[in-house]
Amino acid sequence: MGGHMRHIKLKDMEPSFIGIGVSGFGIRTSDAESEAILDEFIGLGGNVVDTANVYCNWDPKAPERACSEKSLGRIFKKRPSLRDRLIVCTKGAHFEPQDKASTPRVNEGCIKYDLEDSVRNLGIDVIDVYFLHRDNPTYPVWLIMDALFEAQDAGTVRILGASNWSAARIAEANAYARSVGREGFAVSQIMHSYMHPLVRDAHASRYFDEAEEGGTYLSEGLTMFAYTSVAKGFMTKALAGRPMVAHLARLYECATNRERAARAAEVARQVGGGRSVEQIGLAYLRSLPYKVTALVSFSDISQLRECCDCDFDLAPGQAAFLAKDETPLARVPLADG
């Protein structure tokens, strides 16, 4: 298992199929514990670490602002060789969590401010993939992109990413980029898993609607960084008859997803080897016609190991079986804004 994880191609980088979200660094795990997690992840063949300038500013127990980035920065200062083995991704221009109006901060000034702060926090020369954490569809896309191009020209950002942006808005941004001889967004970080999200997640996080947006992802050549990629363990909980917390039920509880969980269990039996339904769900993401890195969160090292133990493929018939929904899906349609 160790070191045999699949990788994809992203420009001149090769992200691992599994990436880890590290929003808990500096608050749920100490620097020493976080360092051990990075060592374990690298040993399993992983290299994508995803953080954000806003993590965990919403938590009153957070010891400092941007505690996840700052924890990574202390680890990299202690062990520079770790940074060299990782693709470091962070995000900026999120609205302030304490702002009840969720006032958009997607503009040149906020992008520059957050990016400079992230570079300081992480203590690195260049951010491998820099995401705008949110969009403001009312703001001119060319002004946003010019701010990002300025950061690229300054050498602080390598690859541009959009997080929680609509595919149409990404296409608009990339059309502008081409018109000025630049490359626009190469990566979209979006909520996606084998389970169908029924609504937006908290704070207007955006889910991927394959029917509406898949064609744009293919035509734009977008790499997908799929977050909530194991649907917060919904399948295991549903199949075991365990009670669902309200937030999880709101996101996933429906007949279509329960049928999907049952089909994942059937495919797990076919694949054998004690595969879990979450591993089948991850394999399903890899079977899609997009380049995908699945971002996972975990509560202990055993869960991380399970997610990284994914060096197997679904048979074509199994992928089709998993995707064939008998019950019509009813969910809140996505809208910009």
XYZ file of C-alpha atoms in Angstrom:
337
model
C 0.000 0.000 0.000
C 2.607 2.534 1.046
C 3.900 4.833 -1.680
C 1.806 3.320 -4.515
C -0.900 5.945 -4.764
C -1.994 7.081 -8.218
C -1.031 10.555 -9.391
C -2.463 12.858 -12.029
C -0.835 15.457 -14.281
C -1.318 19.171 -13.553
C 0.945 21.359 -15.672
C 4.456 20.474 -14.462
C 3.242 18.904 -11.202
C 1.907 15.439 -10.372
C -0.672 15.710 -7.579
C -1.612 12.530 -5.767
C -5.135 11.197 -6.238
C -5.712 11.685 -2.512
C -5.025 15.077 -0.964
C -5.535 16.046 2.650
C -7.407 19.013 4.001
C -5.590 20.352 7.058
C -8.104 22.789 8.537
C -7.541 21.151 11.920
C -3.803 21.836 12.027
C -2.978 24.207 14.847
C -6.301 23.706 16.609
C -7.320 20.026 16.653
C -3.772 18.725 16.268
C -0.558 20.116 17.713
C 2.371 20.925 15.459
C 4.018 17.645 16.441
C 0.868 15.661 15.658
C 0.409 17.542 12.383
C 4.002 16.805 11.415
C 3.419 13.104 12.075
C 0.321 13.201 9.860
C 2.356 14.734 7.017
C 5.040 12.052 7.403
C 2.401 9.321 7.318
C 0.689 10.846 4.279
C 3.936 11.183 2.328
C 4.790 7.592 3.236
C 1.465 6.522 1.752
C 2.351 8.215 -1.537
C 0.421 11.463 -1.035
C 1.655 14.964 -1.749
C -1.315 17.407 -1.864
C -1.924 19.526 1.227
C -4.871 21.919 1.157
C -5.319 24.779 3.597
C -6.816 28.293 3.577
C -6.170 31.698 5.062
C -9.579 31.546 6.767
C -9.002 28.176 8.546
C -10.080 28.171 11.501
C -11.014 31.822 11.994
C -14.632 30.846 12.699
C -13.705 28.860 15.815
C -13.582 30.847 19.087
C -11.135 28.237 20.426
C -8.623 28.960 17.659
C -5.380 30.170 19.258
C -4.677 32.616 16.416
C -5.927 33.680 12.997
C -4.990 31.440 10.071
C -3.833 28.794 12.541
C -3.707 26.028 9.913
C -1.370 27.978 7.619
C 0.752 29.062 10.573
C 1.081 25.494 11.857
C 2.255 24.368 8.412
C 4.666 27.295 8.345
C 6.258 26.276 11.652
C 6.593 22.692 10.427
C 8.202 23.802 7.149
C 10.619 26.059 9.041
C 11.624 23.137 11.231
C 11.843 20.684 8.315
C 12.289 22.432 4.949
C 12.583 19.065 3.195
C 8.919 18.364 3.975
C 7.814 21.385 1.980
C 9.819 20.145 -1.013
C 7.847 16.871 -1.037
C 4.430 18.510 -0.990
C 2.173 20.411 -3.370
C 1.053 23.233 -1.104
C -2.373 24.690 -1.848
C -4.084 27.507 -0.034
C -7.083 29.751 -0.567
C -7.930 33.406 -0.040
C -10.569 36.125 -0.498
C -13.120 34.378 1.735
C -15.566 36.614 3.545
C -14.960 37.124 7.261
C -16.714 34.341 9.217
C -17.950 36.807 11.832
C -19.575 38.969 9.135
C -23.259 38.046 9.292
C -23.826 39.645 5.874
C -21.056 37.513 4.285
C -19.755 40.607 2.497
C -17.751 39.469 -0.553
C -13.992 40.038 -0.408
C -13.224 38.983 -3.969
C -11.446 42.083 -5.237
C -7.907 43.161 -6.014
C -7.147 44.563 -2.565
C -8.399 41.577 -0.581
C -6.754 39.075 -2.918
C -3.396 40.851 -2.528
C -3.802 41.178 1.255
C -4.752 37.530 1.816
C -2.100 36.211 -0.544
C 0.679 38.172 1.140
C -0.584 36.986 4.514
C -0.612 33.359 3.360
C 2.943 33.573 2.046
C 4.067 34.986 5.420
C 2.132 32.373 7.386
C 3.445 29.456 5.357
C 6.985 30.823 5.222
C 7.444 29.647 1.638
C 8.587 31.454 -1.500
C 5.825 30.249 -3.796
C 2.355 28.744 -3.364
C 1.937 25.812 -5.742
C -1.818 26.199 -6.296
C -3.590 29.349 -5.134
C -7.379 29.255 -4.997
C -9.856 32.049 -4.666
C -11.978 30.568 -1.886
C -15.201 32.167 -3.118
C -16.465 34.152 -6.098
C -18.325 37.430 -6.300
C -20.273 37.060 -9.562
C -21.141 40.772 -9.531
C -17.456 41.768 -9.708
C -15.736 42.100 -13.123
C -13.851 38.889 -13.757
C -11.013 40.651 -15.602
C -10.099 42.646 -12.509
C -9.962 39.435 -10.464
C -7.802 37.649 -13.016
C -5.416 40.586 -13.436
C -4.804 40.522 -9.671
C -3.931 36.829 -9.895
C -1.692 37.353 -12.937
C 0.168 40.038 -10.984
C 0.852 37.462 -8.253
C 2.073 34.964 -10.828
C 4.360 37.570 -12.376
C 5.750 38.342 -8.926
C 6.589 34.640 -8.528
C 4.460 33.967 -5.455
C 1.889 31.746 -7.211
C 2.409 28.944 -9.708
C -1.043 27.632 -10.697
C -4.410 29.381 -10.375
C -7.477 27.712 -8.928
C -11.120 28.616 -8.321
C -12.931 27.250 -5.280
C -16.746 27.241 -5.152
C -17.040 28.971 -8.532
C -19.639 28.067 -11.137
C -18.310 26.396 -14.273
C -19.774 29.225 -16.358
C -17.890 31.835 -14.357
C -14.642 29.842 -14.653
C -15.169 29.685 -18.422
C -15.676 33.465 -18.493
C -12.465 33.988 -16.502
C -10.512 31.641 -18.748
C -11.836 33.299 -21.908
C -10.524 36.616 -20.610
C -7.187 34.996 -19.737
C -6.820 33.642 -23.284
C -7.676 37.073 -24.712
C -4.618 38.537 -22.969
C -2.343 35.593 -23.732
C -2.489 34.030 -20.260
C -3.587 30.768 -18.704
C -6.539 31.128 -16.380
C -7.866 28.677 -13.837
C -6.403 25.191 -14.212
C -8.082 23.736 -11.118
C -11.560 23.886 -9.611
C -12.002 22.962 -5.963
C -15.611 21.907 -5.600
C -17.806 19.779 -3.340
C -18.185 16.372 -4.998
C -18.431 12.724 -4.028
C -20.264 9.556 -5.016
C -23.151 10.799 -2.884
C -25.301 13.576 -4.354
C -25.231 16.707 -2.179
C -28.815 17.919 -1.855
C -28.066 21.520 -0.890
C -25.133 23.853 -0.628
C -22.968 23.172 2.374
C -22.497 25.804 5.067
C -21.476 29.296 3.935
C -22.630 28.766 0.326
C -20.039 26.139 -0.553
C -20.810 24.979 -4.061
C -21.405 21.392 -5.173
C -20.528 20.051 -8.628
C -23.528 19.463 -10.887
C -22.205 17.016 -13.464
C -25.161 17.341 -15.841
C -24.915 21.126 -15.924
C -21.189 21.671 -15.549
C -19.340 18.534 -16.661
C -19.037 19.656 -20.260
C -17.333 22.896 -19.238
C -14.873 21.018 -17.037
C -13.912 18.885 -20.037
C -13.755 21.729 -22.562
C -11.693 23.903 -20.209
C -9.431 20.986 -19.270
C -10.062 21.638 -15.579
C -8.549 19.456 -12.901
C -11.050 18.850 -10.106
C -10.041 18.965 -6.468
C -13.111 17.309 -4.923
C -13.720 18.185 -1.290
C -16.080 16.308 1.074
C -15.056 13.448 -1.214
C -16.244 10.666 1.127
C -19.446 12.540 2.010
C -18.558 12.733 5.701
C -18.923 8.948 6.002
C -22.635 9.067 5.115
C -22.615 5.666 3.393
C -21.129 3.769 6.319
C -23.523 5.450 8.749
C -26.550 4.840 6.513
C -25.747 1.159 5.936
C -25.136 0.596 9.656
C -28.393 2.303 10.611
C -26.533 4.821 12.737
C -28.274 8.106 13.608
C -27.438 11.075 11.413
C -26.623 14.488 12.813
C -28.893 17.155 11.340
C -26.206 18.696 9.138
C -25.308 15.345 7.552
C -28.947 14.436 6.952
C -29.593 17.824 5.366
C -26.726 17.279 2.960
C -27.308 13.681 1.893
C -30.403 11.983 3.349
C -32.610 10.787 0.476
C -33.695 7.558 -1.204
C -31.303 8.097 -4.134
C -28.248 8.252 -1.885
C -29.352 5.291 0.219
C -29.698 3.269 -2.989
C -26.257 4.459 -4.032
C -24.833 3.316 -0.697
C -26.373 -0.130 -1.201
C -24.864 -0.363 -4.690
C -21.460 0.685 -3.309
C -21.734 -2.129 -0.763
C -22.487 -4.590 -3.570
C -19.474 -3.416 -5.579
C -17.293 -3.636 -2.446
C -18.317 -7.292 -2.180
C -17.452 -7.834 -5.848
C -14.048 -6.153 -5.548
C -13.246 -8.075 -2.372
C -10.233 -7.533 -0.194
C -12.308 -5.985 2.556
C -12.857 -2.761 0.617
C -15.099 -0.200 2.327
C -17.924 1.686 0.658
C -15.896 4.885 1.075
C -13.033 3.319 -0.897
C -15.527 2.357 -3.612
C -16.793 5.937 -3.621
C -13.254 7.225 -4.115
C -12.661 4.729 -6.924
C -15.875 6.013 -8.518
C -14.462 9.557 -8.508
C -11.329 8.291 -10.232
C -13.463 6.593 -12.907
C -14.991 9.921 -13.975
C -13.796 11.509 -17.245
C -11.987 14.303 -15.375
C -8.604 14.569 -13.731
C -9.496 14.319 -10.054
C -7.697 14.746 -6.753
C -9.985 13.742 -3.881
C -9.478 15.889 -0.788
C -10.176 13.901 2.362
C -10.521 14.762 6.014
C -10.110 12.173 8.749
C -10.388 11.853 12.490
C -7.545 9.372 12.932
C -4.616 7.863 11.056
C -6.491 4.639 10.302
C -9.058 6.610 8.282
C -6.249 8.350 6.381
C -4.665 4.985 5.589
C -7.999 3.623 4.380
C -8.511 6.561 2.022
C -4.980 6.290 0.662
C -5.330 2.536 0.057
C -6.992 3.159 -3.283
C -4.723 1.570 -5.877
C -7.487 -0.391 -7.623
C -9.835 0.303 -10.527
C -13.512 -0.357 -10.966
C -14.535 -2.484 -13.909
C -16.493 -0.468 -16.534
C -19.638 -2.352 -15.641
C -19.183 -1.541 -11.959
C -18.784 2.194 -12.600
C -21.938 2.171 -14.746
C -23.813 0.205 -12.077
C -22.815 2.699 -9.417
C -23.961 5.643 -11.548
C -27.355 4.236 -12.563
C -29.918 5.937 -10.314
C -33.416 4.445 -10.274
C -35.001 7.058 -8.001
C -35.190 10.621 -9.368
C -33.033 13.037 -7.401
C -34.646 16.092 -5.829
C -32.270 18.747 -4.614
C -32.037 22.512 -4.345
C -30.772 23.834 -7.701
C -27.513 25.742 -7.729
C -27.514 29.432 -8.451
C -24.763 32.003 -8.694
C -24.253 34.407 -5.861
